Coordinates of C-alpha atoms in Angstrom, one line a residue:
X1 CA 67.8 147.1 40.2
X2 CA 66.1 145.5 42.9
X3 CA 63.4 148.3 44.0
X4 CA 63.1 149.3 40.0
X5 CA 62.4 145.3 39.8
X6 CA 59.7 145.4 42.7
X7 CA 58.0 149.2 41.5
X8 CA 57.8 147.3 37.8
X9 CA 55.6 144.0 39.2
X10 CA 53.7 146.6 41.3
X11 CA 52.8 148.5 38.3
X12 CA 52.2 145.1 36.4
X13 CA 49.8 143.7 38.9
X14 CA 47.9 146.3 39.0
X15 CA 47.4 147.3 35.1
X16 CA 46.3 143.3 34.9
X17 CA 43.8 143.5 37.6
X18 CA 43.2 146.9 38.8
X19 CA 43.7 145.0 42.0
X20 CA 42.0 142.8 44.2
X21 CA 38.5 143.6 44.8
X22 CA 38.3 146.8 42.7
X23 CA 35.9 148.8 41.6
X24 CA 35.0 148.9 38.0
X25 CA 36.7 152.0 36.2
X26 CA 32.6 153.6 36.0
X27 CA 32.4 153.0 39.3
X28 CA 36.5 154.9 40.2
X29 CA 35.8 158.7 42.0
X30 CA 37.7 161.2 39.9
X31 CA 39.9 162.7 42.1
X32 CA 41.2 166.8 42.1
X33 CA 43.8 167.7 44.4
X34 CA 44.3 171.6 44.9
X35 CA 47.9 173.0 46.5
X36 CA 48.4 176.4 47.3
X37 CA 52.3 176.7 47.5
X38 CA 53.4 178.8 51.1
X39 CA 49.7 179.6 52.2
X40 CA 50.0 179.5 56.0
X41 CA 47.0 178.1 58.5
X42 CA 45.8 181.5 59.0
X43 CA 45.3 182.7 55.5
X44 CA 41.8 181.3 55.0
X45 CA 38.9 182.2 57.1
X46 CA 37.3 178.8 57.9
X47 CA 40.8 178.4 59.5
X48 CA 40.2 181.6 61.8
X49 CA 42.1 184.4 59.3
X50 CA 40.3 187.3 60.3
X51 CA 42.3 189.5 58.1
X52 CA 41.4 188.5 54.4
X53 CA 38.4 187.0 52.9
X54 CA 38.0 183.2 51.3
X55 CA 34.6 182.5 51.0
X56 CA 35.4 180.2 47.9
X57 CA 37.4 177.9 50.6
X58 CA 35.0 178.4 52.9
X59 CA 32.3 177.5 50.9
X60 CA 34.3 174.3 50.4
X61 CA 34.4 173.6 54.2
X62 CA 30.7 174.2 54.6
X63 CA 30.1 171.8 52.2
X64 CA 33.1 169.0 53.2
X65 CA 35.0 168.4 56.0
X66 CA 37.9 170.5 57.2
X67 CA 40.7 168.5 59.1
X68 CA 42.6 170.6 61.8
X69 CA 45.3 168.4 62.5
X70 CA 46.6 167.5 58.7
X71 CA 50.6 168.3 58.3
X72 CA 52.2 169.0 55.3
X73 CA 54.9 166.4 54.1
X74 CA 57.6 169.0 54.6
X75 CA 58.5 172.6 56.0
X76 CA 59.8 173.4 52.0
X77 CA 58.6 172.4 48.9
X78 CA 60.1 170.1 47.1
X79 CA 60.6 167.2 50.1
X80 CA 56.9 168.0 50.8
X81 CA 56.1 167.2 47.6
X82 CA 57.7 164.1 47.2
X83 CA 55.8 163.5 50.6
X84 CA 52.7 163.8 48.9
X85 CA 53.9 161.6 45.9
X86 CA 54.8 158.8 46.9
X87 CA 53.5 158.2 50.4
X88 CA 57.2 158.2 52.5
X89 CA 57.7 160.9 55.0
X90 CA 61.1 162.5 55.1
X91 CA 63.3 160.3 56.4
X92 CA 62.1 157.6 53.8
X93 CA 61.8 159.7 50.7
X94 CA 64.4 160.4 47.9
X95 CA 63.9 163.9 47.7
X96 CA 64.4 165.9 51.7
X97 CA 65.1 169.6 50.6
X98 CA 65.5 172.2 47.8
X99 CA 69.1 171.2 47.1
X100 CA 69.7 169.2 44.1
X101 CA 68.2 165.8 44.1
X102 CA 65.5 164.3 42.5
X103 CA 62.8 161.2 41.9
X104 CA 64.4 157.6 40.7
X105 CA 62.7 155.3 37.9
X106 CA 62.2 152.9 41.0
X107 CA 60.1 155.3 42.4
X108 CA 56.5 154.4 43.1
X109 CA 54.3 157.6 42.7
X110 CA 50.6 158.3 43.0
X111 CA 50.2 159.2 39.4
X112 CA 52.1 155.9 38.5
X113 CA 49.7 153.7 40.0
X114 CA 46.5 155.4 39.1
X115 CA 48.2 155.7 35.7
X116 CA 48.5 152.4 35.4
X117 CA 44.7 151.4 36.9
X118 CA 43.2 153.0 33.9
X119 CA 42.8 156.5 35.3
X120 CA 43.4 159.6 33.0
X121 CA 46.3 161.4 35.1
X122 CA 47.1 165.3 34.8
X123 CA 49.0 167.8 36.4
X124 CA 49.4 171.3 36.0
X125 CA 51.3 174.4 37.9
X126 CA 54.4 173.7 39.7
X127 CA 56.1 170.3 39.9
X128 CA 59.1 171.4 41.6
X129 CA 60.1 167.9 42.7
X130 CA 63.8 168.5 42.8
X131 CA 66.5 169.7 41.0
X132 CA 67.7 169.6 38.3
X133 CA 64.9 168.1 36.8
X134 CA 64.4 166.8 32.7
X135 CA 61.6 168.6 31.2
X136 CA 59.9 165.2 30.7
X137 CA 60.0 164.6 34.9
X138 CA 56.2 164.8 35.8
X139 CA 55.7 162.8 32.5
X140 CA 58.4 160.3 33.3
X141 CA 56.4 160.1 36.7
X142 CA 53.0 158.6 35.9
X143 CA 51.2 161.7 34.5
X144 CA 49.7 161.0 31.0
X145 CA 49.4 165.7 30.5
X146 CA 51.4 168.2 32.3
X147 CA 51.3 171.7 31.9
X148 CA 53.1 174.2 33.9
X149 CA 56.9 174.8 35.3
X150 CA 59.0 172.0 35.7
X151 CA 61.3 173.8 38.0
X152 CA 60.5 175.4 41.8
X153 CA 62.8 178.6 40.2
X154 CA 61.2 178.3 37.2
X155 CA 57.9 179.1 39.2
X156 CA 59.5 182.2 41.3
X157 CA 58.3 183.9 38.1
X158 CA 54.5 184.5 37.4
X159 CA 55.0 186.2 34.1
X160 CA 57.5 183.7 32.8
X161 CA 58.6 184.0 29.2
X162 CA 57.8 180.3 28.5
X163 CA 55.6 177.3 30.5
X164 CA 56.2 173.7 29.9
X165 CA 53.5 171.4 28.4
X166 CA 54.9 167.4 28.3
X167 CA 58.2 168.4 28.0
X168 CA 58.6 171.1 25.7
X169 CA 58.5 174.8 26.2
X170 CA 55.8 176.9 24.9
X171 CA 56.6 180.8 24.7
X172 CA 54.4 183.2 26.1
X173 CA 55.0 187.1 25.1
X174 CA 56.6 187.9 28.5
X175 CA 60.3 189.4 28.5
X176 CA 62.3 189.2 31.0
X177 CA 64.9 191.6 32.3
X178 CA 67.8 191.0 30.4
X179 CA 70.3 190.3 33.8
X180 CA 67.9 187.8 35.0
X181 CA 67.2 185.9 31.7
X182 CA 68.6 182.0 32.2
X183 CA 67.4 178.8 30.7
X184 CA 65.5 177.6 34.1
X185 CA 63.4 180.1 33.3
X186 CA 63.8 182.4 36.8
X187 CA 63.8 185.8 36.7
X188 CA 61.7 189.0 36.7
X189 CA 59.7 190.6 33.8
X190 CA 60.0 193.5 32.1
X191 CA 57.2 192.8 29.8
X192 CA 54.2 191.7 31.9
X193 CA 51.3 190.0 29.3
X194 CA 50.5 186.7 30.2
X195 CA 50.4 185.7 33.6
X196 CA 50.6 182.0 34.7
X197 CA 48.2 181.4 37.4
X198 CA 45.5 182.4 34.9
X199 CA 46.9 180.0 32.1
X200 CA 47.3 177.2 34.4
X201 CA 43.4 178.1 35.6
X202 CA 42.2 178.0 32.2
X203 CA 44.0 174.9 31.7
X204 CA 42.2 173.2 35.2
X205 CA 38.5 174.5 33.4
X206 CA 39.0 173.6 30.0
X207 CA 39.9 170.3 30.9
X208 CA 37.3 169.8 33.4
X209 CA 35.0 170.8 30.9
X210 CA 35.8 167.9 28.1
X211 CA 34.3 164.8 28.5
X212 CA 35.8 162.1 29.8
X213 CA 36.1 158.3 28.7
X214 CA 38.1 157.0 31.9
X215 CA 38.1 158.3 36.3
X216 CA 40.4 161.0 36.6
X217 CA 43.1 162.4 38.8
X218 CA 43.8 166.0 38.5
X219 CA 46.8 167.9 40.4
X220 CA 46.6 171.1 40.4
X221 CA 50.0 172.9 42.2
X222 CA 49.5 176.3 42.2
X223 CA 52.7 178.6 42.5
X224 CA 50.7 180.9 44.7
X225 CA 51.2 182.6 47.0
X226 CA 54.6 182.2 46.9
X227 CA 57.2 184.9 46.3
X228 CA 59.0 186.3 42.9
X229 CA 62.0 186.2 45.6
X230 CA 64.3 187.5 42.8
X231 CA 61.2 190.3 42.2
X232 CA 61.5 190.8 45.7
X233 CA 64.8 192.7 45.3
X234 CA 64.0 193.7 41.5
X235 CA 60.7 194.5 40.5
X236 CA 59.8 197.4 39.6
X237 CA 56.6 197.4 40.5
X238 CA 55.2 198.0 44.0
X239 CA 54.1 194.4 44.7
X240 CA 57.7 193.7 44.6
X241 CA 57.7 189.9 44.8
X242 CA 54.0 190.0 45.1
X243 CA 53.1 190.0 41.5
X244 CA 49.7 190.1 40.0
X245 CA 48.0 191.9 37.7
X246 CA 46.6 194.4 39.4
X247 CA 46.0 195.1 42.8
X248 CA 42.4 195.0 42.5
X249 CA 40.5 196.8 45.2
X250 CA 43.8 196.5 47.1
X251 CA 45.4 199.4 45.5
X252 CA 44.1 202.1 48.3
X253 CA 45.1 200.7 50.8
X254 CA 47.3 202.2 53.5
X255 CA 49.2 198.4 53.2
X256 CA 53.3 198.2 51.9
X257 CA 53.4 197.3 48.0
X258 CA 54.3 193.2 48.8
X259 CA 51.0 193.7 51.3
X260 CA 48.7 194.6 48.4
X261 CA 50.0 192.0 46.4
X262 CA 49.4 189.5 48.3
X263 CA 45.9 190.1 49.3
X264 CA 45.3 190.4 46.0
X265 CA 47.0 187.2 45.1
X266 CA 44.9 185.3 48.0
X267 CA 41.8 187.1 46.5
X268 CA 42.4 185.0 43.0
X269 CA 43.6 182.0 44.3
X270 CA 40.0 181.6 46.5
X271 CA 38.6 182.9 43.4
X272 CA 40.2 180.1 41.3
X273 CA 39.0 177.5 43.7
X274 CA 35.1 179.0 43.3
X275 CA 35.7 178.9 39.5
X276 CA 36.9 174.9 40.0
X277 CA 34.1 174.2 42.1
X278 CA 31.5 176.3 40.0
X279 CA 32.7 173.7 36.8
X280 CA 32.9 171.1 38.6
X281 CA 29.2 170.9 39.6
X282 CA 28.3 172.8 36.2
X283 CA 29.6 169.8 34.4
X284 CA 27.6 167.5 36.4
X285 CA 30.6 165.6 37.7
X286 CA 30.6 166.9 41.5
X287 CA 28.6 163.2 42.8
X288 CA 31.6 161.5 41.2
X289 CA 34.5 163.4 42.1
X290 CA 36.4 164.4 45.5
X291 CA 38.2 167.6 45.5
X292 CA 41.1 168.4 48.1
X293 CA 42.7 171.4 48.8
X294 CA 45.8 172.1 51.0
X295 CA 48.8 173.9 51.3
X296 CA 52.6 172.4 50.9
X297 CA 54.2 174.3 54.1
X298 CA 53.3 177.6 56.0
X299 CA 53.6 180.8 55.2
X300 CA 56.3 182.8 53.7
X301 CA 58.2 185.8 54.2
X302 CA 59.7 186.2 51.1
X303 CA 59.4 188.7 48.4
X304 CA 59.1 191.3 50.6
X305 CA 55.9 190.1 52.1
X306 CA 55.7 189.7 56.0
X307 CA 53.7 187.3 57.4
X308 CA 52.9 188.4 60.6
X309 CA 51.1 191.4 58.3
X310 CA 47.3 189.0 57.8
X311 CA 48.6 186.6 60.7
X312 CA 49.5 183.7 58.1
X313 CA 50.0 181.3 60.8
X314 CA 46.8 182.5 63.4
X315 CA 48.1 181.0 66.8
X316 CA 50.7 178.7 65.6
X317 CA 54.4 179.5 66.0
X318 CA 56.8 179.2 63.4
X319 CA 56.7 179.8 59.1
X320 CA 58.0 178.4 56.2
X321 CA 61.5 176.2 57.0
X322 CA 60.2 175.7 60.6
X323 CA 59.5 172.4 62.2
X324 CA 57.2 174.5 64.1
X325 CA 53.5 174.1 64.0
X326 CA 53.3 177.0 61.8
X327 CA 55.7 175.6 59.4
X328 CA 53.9 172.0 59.0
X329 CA 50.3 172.3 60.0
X330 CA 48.5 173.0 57.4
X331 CA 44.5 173.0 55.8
X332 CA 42.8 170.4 54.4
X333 CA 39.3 170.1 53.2
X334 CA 37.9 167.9 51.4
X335 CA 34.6 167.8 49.4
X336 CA 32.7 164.8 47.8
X337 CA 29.5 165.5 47.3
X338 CA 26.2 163.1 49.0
X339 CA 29.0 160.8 50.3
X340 CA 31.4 163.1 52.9
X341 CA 29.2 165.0 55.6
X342 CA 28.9 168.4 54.4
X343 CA 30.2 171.0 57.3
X344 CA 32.1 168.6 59.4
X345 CA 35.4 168.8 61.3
X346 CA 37.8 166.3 62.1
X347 CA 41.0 166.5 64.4
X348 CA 42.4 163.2 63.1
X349 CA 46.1 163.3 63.0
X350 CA 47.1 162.9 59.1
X351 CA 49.8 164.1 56.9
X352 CA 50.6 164.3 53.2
X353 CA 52.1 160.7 53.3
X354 CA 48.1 159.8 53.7
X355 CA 46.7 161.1 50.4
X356 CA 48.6 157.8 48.5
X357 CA 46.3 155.7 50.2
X358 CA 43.2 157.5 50.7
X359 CA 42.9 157.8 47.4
X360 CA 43.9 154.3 45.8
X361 CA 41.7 153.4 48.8
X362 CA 38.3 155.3 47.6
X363 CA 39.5 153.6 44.0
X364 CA 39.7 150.4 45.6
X365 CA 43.4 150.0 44.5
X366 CA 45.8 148.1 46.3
X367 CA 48.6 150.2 48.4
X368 CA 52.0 148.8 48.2
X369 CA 53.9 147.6 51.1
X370 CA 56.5 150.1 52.7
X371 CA 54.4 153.1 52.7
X372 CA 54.2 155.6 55.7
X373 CA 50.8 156.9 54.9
X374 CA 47.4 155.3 56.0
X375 CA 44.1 155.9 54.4
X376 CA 41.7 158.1 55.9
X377 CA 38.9 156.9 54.3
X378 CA 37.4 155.8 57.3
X379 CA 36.9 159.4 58.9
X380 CA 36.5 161.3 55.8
X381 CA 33.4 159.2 55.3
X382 CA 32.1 158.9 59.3
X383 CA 32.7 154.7 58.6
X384 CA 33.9 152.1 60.3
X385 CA 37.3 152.8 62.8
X386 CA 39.8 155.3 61.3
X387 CA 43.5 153.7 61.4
X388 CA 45.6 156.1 63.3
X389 CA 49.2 156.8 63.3
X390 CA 51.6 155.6 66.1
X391 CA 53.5 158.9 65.1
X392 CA 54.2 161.5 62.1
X393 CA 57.9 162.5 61.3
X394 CA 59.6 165.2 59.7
X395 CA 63.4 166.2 58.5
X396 CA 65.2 169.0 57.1
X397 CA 68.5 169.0 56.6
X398 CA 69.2 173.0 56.2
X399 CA 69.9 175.2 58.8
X400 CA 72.2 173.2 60.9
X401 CA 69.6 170.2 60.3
X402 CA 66.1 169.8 62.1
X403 CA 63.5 166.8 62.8
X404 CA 60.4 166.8 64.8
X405 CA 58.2 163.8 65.7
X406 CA 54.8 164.3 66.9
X407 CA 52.8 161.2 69.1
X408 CA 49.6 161.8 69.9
X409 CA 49.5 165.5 71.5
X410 CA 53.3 165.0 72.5
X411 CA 55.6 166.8 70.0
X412 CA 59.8 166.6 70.0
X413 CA 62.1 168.7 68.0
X414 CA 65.6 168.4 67.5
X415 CA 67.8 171.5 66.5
X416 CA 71.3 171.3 65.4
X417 CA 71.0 167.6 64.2
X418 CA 74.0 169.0 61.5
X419 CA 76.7 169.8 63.6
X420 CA 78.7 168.4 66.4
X421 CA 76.6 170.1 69.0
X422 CA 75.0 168.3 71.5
X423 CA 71.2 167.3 70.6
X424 CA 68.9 169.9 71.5
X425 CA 65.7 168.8 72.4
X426 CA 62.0 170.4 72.1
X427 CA 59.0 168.9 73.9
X428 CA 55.6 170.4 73.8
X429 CA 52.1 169.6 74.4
X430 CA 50.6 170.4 71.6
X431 CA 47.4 169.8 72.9
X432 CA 48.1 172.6 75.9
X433 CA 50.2 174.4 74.3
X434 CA 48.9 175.2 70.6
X435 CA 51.9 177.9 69.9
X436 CA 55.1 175.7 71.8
X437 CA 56.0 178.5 73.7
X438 CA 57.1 176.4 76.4
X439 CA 59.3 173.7 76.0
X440 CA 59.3 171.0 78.7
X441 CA 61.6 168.3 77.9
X442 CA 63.4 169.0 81.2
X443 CA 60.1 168.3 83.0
X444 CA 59.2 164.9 80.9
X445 CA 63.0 163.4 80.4
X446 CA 61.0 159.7 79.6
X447 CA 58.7 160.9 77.3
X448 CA 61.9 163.1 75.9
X449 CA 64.0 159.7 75.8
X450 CA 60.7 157.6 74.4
X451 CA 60.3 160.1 71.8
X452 CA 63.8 160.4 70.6
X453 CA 64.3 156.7 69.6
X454 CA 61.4 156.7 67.7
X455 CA 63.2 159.7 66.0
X456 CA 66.2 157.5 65.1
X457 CA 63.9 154.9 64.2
X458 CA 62.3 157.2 61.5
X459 CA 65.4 158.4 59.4
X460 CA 66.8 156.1 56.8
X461 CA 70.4 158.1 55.6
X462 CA 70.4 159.9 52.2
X463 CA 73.7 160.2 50.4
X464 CA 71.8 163.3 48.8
X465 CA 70.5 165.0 51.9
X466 CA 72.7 163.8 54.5
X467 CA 71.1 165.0 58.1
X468 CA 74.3 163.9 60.4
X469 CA 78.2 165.3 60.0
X470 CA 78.9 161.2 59.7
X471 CA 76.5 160.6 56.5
X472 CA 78.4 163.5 54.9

């Protein structure tokens, strides 16, 4: 009652004022903020992928800044979502993993607050914030539209036989097969006629293209290219889990079936970032509005794709449900057009948690107390002295449990946090060692023992997502 009591006045003081010293709403940056879902650090070629083109997201580098050294909230998607949503890293948030669990009305959110500053707040794609989740959950979450799947199964399935839009489904004509029919909305189809990623585009340009009375925030969560992982085992076609379309020029190839579906699937998702940039400045709003684009973890293997097949993760070590480089590291470029140095690079240490802030910063919105995230205004814009972290932190309670804590160029992980084992301790020098292929905790036992009370420190227990046997 207390936290629902402190998010309400929160809300309250800033509908009244729009906060201390804040811009006037003509004078607020729209704001766009692109997710691929399980595209790794080596997918896009401004990262150093070699072995598939992007020049969509590489055009958006050339003209932004691409950060090197941003990590994803979480090493799955739903915690690193809520990352991302409410400006708490993992051992702060409500929602750690993909078991069930889910946002509270207490909640403070991104949306919430920008909702309730007089922006115009949208999402479409995948939500996937939990589970089980009300239909209404993006809605009841500061989003004034939503449009997409509610549910991370829900969004296995690119040719679904129904999307949500605020709340209620909408049929498409897809049908399912009749085994893998269930009210989530999982399973594979049978009858392939509308496929989501192109709905949820068209949805991104046709609202970009109205006009609009108040400063926007548009989230746009792709499901790509994540796996069909039940049309992994039971497609039919030969892009298995990797379903599209069409292969495109793909088809020829001398690739496995998941392979050319997933080139094909990168293919439209850099196309679908052109076509958002193309609108935007077509539109005229591009002086106005900062776009973002990221991913929410690395790179699958899933669906029968492999990702060591393009090199999803370049020289970093680890995938998807690692606390590995490869499993957290992820891009992030940012655009704003005359007011962020076109072609720049940063190796500022940031991470989801920071997004909250940056962008109620560039609204000039207050940020609440109690956040993890700090606003990297400062560096995107090449003004004034960039706050930096004292460290990042990350959980996952799966697997035997995992957490990792990165200071500086020093990064610990700790396996087995689940069981009764001993801890097992990780160091690495990031710095040095880009793909932690040597530990050396035996050779720093202070920096080991420095690192590791800042890592119990970090974690706050979670009767949902306990980490230790004792919170079970």
């Amino acid at each position: 009652m207390q936290s629902n009591f402190k998010r309400l006045i929160v809300l309250f003081f800033i509908s009244i004022t729009g906060g201390i010293g804040s811009l006037r709403a003509d004078e607020r940056p729209n704001v766009i903020y692109i997710l691929a879902d399980d595209a790794g650090y080596g997918d896009f070629g401004c990262y150093g992928g070699q072995q598939l083109r992007t020049p969509q997201v590489d055009r958006m580098a050339r003209e932004g800044m691409r950060l090197t050294r941003h990590y994803a909230g979480c090493t799955v998607c739903a915690p690193s979502r809520c990352v991302l949503m409410t400006g708490l890293h993992t051992g702060h948030c409500q929602v750690r993993g993909n078991s069930p669990g889910q946002l509270r009305p207490e909640d403070v959110t991104l949306p919430g607050l920008l909702q309730a500053s007089g922006y115009q707040t949208i999402c479409v794609g995948k939500w996937g914030l939990g589970a089980p989740l009300p239909l209404t959950d993006p809605n009841d979450h500061g989003f004034d539209e939503f449009y997409g799947y509610v549910s991370m199964w829900h969004a296995h399935n690119f040719f679904p036989e129904f999307l949500i839009r605020n709340g209620r489904k909408e049929p498409l004509r897809n049908i399912s097969q009749a085994q893998w029919r269930d009210e989530d909305g999982r399973g594979v189809a049978e009858t392939r006629l509308d496929y989501a990623p192109e709905l949820l585009t068209q949805e991104v340009l046709n609202f970009l293209r109205q006009p609009h009375q108040k400063p926007f925030f548009l989230y746009y969560a792709l499901n790509v290219p994540h796996a069909n992982n039940e049309g992994g085992r039971h497609n039919p076609g030969p892009e298995k889990g990797m379903e599209v379309p069409d292969l495109s020029e793909f088809a020829d190839r001398d690739w496995p079936g998941p392979e050319k579906g997933f080139a094909a699937i990168m293919k439209n998702l850099d196309r679908d970032v052109g076509r958002i940039l193309e609108t935007v400045d077509e539109c005229g709003l591009s002086k106005n509005t900062i776009i973002m684009f990221s991913s929410d973890n690395g790179p699958h293997q899933e669906g029968g794709h492999v990702m060591e097949f393009f090199n999803s993760n370049g020289d970093l070590r680890g995938m998807k449900r690692d606390l590995y480089e490869g499993g957290i590291r992820v891009p992030l470029i940012v655009r704003w057009k005359d007011r962020i140095p076109a072609g720049t690079q940063s190796d500022h240490i940031s991470g989801f948690q920071d997004v909250l802030p940056t962008v109620l910063d560039f609204a000039g919105l207050p940020v609440p107390d109690g956040i993890d995230g700090i606003s990297m205004k400062a560096e995107l814009l090449r003004d004034g002295v960039q706050q930096q972290h004292d460290y990042l932190y990350w959980e996952f309670s799966e697997q035997k449990g995992k957490r990792a804590l990165l200071k500086g160029n020093w990064k610990l992980i700790q396996r087995d946090v689940a069981t009764n084992q001993p801890a097992a301790f990780e160091l690495y020098d990031v710095d040095r060692d880009l793909s932690e292929t040597n530990s050396v905790a035996e050779q720093f036992p202070q920096i080991v023992h420095e690192l590791s009370e800042l890592l119990e420190a970090a974690h706050r227990p979670s009767r949902s997502y306990p980490l230790f046997p004792s919170e079970q």
